[in-house]
PDB file of N, CA and C in Angstrom:
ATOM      1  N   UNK S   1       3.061   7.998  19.496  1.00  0.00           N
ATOM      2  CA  UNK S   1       2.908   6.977  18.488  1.00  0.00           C
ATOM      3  C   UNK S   1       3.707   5.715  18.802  1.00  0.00           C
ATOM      4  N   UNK S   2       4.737   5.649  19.519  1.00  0.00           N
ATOM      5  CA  UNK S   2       5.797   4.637  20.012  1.00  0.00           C
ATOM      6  C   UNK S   2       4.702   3.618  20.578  1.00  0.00           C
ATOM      7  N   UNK S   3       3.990   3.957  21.385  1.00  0.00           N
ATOM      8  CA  UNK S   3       3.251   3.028  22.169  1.00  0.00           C
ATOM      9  C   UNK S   3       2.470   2.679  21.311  1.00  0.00           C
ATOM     10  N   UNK S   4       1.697   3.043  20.292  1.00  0.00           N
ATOM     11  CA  UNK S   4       0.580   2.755  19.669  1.00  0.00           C
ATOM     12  C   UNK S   4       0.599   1.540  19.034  1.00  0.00           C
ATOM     13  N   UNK S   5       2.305   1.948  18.155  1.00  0.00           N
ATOM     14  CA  UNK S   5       2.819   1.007  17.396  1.00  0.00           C
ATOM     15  C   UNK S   5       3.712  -0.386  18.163  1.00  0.00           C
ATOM     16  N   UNK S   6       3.786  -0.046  19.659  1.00  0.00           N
ATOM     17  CA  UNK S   6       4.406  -1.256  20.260  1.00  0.00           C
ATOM     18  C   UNK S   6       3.399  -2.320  20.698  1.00  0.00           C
ATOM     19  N   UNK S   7       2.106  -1.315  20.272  1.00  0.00           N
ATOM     20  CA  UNK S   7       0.715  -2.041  20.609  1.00  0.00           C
ATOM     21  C   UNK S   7      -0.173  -2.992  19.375  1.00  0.00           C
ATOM     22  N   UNK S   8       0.659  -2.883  18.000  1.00  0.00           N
ATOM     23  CA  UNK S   8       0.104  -3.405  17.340  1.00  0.00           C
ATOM     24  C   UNK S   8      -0.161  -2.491  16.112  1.00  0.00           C
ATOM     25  N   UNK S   9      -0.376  -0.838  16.361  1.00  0.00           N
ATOM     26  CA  UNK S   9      -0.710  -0.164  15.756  1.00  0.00           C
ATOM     27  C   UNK S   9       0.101   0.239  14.788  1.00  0.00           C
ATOM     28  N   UNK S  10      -1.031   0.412  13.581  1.00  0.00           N
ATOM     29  CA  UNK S  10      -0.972   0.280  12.235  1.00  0.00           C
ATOM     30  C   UNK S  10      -0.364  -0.610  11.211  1.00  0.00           C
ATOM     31  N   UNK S  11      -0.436  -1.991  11.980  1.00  0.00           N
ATOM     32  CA  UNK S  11      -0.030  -3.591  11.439  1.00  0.00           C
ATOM     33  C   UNK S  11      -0.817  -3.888   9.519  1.00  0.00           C
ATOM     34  N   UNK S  12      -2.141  -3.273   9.948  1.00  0.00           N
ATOM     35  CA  UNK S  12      -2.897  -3.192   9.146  1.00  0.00           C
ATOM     36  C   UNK S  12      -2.330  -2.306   7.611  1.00  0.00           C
ATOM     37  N   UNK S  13      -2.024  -1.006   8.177  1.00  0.00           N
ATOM     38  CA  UNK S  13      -1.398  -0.607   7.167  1.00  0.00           C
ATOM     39  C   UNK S  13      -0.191  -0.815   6.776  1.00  0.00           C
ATOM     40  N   UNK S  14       0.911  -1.336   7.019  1.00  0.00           N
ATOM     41  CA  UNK S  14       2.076  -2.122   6.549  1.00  0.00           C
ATOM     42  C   UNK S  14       1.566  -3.129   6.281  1.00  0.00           C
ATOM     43  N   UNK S  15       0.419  -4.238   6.382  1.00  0.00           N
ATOM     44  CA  UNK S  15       0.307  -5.155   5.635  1.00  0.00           C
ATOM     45  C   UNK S  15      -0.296  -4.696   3.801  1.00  0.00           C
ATOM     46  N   UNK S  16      -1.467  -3.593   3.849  1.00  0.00           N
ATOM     47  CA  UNK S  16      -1.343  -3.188   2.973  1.00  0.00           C
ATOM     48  C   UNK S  16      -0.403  -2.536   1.906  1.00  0.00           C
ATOM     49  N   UNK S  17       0.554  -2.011   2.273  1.00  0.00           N
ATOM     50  CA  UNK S  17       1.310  -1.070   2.008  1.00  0.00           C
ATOM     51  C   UNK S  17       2.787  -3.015   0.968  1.00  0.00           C
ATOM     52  N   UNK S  18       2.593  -3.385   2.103  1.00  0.00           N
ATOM     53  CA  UNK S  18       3.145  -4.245   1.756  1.00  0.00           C
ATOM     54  C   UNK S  18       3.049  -5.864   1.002  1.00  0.00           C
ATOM     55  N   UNK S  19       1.990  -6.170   1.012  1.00  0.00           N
ATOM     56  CA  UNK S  19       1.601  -7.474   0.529  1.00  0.00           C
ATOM     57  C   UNK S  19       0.172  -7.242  -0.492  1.00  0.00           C
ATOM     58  N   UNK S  20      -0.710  -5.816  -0.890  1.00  0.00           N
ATOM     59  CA  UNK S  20      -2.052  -6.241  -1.127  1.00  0.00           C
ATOM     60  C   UNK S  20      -1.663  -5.313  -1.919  1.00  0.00           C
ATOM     61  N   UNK S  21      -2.750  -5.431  -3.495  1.00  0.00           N
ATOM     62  CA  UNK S  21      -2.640  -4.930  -4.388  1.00  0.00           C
ATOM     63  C   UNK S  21      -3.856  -3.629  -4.428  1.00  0.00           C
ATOM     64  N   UNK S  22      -3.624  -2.771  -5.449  1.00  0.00           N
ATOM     65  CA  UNK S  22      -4.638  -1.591  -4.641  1.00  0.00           C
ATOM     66  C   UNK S  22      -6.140  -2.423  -4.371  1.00  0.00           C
ATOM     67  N   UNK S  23      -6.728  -3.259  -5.453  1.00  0.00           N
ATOM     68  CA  UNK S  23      -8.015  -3.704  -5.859  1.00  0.00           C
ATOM     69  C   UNK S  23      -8.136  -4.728  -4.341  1.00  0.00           C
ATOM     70  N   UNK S  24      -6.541  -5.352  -4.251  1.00  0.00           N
ATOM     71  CA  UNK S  24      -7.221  -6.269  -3.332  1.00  0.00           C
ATOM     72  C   UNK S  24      -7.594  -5.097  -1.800  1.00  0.00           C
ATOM     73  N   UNK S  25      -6.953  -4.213  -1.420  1.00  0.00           N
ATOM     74  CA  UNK S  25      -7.169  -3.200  -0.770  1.00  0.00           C
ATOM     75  C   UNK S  25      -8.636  -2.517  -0.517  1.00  0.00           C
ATOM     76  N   UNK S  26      -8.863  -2.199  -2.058  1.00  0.00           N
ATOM     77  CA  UNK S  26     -10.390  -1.638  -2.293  1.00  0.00           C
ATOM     78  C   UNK S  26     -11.626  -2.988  -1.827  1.00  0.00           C
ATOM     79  N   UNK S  27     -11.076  -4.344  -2.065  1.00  0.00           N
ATOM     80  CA  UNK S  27     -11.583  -5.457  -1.732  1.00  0.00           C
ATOM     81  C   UNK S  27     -11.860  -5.611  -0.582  1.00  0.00           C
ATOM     82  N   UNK S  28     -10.806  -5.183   0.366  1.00  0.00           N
ATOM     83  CA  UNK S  28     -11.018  -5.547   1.939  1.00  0.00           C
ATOM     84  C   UNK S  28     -12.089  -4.356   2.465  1.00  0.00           C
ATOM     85  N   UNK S  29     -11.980  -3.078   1.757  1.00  0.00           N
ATOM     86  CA  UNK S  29     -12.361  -2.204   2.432  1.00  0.00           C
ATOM     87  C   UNK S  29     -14.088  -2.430   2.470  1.00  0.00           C
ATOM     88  N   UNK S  30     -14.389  -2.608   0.764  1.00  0.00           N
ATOM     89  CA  UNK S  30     -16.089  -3.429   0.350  1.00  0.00           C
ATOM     90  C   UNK S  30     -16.128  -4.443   1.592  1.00  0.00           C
ATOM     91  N   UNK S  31     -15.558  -5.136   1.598  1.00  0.00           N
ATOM     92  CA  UNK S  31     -16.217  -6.238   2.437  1.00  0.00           C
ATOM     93  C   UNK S  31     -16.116  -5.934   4.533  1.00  0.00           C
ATOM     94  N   UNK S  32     -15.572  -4.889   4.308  1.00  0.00           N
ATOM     95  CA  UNK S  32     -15.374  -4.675   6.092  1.00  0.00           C
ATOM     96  C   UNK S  32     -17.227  -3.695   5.744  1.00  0.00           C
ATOM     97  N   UNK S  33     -17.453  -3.017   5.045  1.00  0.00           N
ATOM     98  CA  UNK S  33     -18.790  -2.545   5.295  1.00  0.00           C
ATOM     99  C   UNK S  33     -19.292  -1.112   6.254  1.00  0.00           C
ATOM    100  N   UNK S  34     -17.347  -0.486   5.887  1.00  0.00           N
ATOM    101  CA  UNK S  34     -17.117   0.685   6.262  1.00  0.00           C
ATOM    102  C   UNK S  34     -17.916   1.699   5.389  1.00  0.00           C
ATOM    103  N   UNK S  35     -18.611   2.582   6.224  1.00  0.00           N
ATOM    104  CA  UNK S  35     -19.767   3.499   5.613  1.00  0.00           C
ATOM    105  C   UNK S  35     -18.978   4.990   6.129  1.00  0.00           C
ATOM    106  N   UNK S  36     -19.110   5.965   5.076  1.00  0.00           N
ATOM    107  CA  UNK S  36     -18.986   7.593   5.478  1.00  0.00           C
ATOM    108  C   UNK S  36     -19.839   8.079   6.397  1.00  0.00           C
ATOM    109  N   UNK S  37     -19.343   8.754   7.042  1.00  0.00           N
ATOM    110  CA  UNK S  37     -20.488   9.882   7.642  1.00  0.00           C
ATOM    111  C   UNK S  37     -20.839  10.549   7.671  1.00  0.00           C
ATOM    112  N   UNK S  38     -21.369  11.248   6.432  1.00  0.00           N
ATOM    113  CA  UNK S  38     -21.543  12.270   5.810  1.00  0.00           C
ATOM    114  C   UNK S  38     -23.401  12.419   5.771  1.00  0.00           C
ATOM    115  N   UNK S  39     -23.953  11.284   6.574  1.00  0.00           N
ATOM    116  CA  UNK S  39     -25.181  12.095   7.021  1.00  0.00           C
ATOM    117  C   UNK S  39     -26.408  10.446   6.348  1.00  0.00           C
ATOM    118  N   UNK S  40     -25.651  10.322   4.947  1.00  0.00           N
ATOM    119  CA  UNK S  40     -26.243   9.692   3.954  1.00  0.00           C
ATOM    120  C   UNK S  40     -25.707   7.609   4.360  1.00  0.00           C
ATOM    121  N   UNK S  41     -24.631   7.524   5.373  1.00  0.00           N
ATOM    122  CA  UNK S  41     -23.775   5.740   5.382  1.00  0.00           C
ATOM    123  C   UNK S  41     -23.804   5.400   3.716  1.00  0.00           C
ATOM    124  N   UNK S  42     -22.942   6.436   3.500  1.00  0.00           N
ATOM    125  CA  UNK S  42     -22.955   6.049   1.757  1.00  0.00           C
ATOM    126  C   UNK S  42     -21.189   4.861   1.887  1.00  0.00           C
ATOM    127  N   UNK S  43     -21.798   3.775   1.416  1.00  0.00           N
ATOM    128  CA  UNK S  43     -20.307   2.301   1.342  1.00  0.00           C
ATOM    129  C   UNK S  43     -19.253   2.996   0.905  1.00  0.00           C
ATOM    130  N   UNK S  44     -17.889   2.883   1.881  1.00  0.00           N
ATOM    131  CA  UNK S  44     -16.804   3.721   1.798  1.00  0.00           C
ATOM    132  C   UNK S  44     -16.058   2.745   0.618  1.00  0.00           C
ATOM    133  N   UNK S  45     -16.388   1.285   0.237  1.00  0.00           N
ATOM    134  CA  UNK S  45     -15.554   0.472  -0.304  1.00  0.00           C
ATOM    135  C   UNK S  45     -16.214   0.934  -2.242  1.00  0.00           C
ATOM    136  N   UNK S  46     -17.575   1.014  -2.362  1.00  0.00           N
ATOM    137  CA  UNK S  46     -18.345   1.568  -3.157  1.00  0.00           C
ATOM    138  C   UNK S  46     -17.322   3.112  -4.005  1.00  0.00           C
ATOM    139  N   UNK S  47     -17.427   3.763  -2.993  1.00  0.00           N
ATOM    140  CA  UNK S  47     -17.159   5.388  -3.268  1.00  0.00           C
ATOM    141  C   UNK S  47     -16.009   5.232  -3.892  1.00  0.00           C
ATOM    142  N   UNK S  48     -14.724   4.070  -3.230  1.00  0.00           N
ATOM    143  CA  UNK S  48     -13.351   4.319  -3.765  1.00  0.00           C
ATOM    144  C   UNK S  48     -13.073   3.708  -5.207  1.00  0.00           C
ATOM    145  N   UNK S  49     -14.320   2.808  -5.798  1.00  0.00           N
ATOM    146  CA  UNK S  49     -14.250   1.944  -6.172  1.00  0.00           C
ATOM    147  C   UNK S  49     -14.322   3.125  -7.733  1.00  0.00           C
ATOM    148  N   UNK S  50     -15.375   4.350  -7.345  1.00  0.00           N
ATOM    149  CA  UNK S  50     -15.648   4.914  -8.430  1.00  0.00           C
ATOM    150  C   UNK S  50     -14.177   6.090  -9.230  1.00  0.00           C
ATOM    151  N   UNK S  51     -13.685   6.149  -8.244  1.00  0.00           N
ATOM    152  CA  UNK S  51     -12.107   6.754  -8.373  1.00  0.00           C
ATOM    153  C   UNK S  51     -11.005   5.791  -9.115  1.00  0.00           C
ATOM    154  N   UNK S  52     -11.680   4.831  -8.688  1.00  0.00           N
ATOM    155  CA  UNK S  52     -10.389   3.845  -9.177  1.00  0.00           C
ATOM    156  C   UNK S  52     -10.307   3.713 -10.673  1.00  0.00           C
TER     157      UNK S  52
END
């Protein structure tokens, strides 16, 4: 993981973790147009949205 993170890795999640509110979070995720793969590309930003 040393390298991963000397590589940049998981910048993304410390920015969340740190600056974005859950909604704005659930926001980025809707608009990246990340789909499950569960057979169906059911909108991963959709699904979390119904939990929330």
């Amino acid at each position: 993981f040393d390298v991963y993170r000397q590589n940049g890795g998981y910048r993304s999640v410390e920015k969340a973790i740190k600056t974005l509110s859950p909604d704005d979070v659930m926001e980025e995720v809707k608009k990246s147009g990340l789909r499950g793969r569960g057979g169906a590309g059911f909108p991963t930003g959709m699904k979390w949205s119904f939990l929330a």
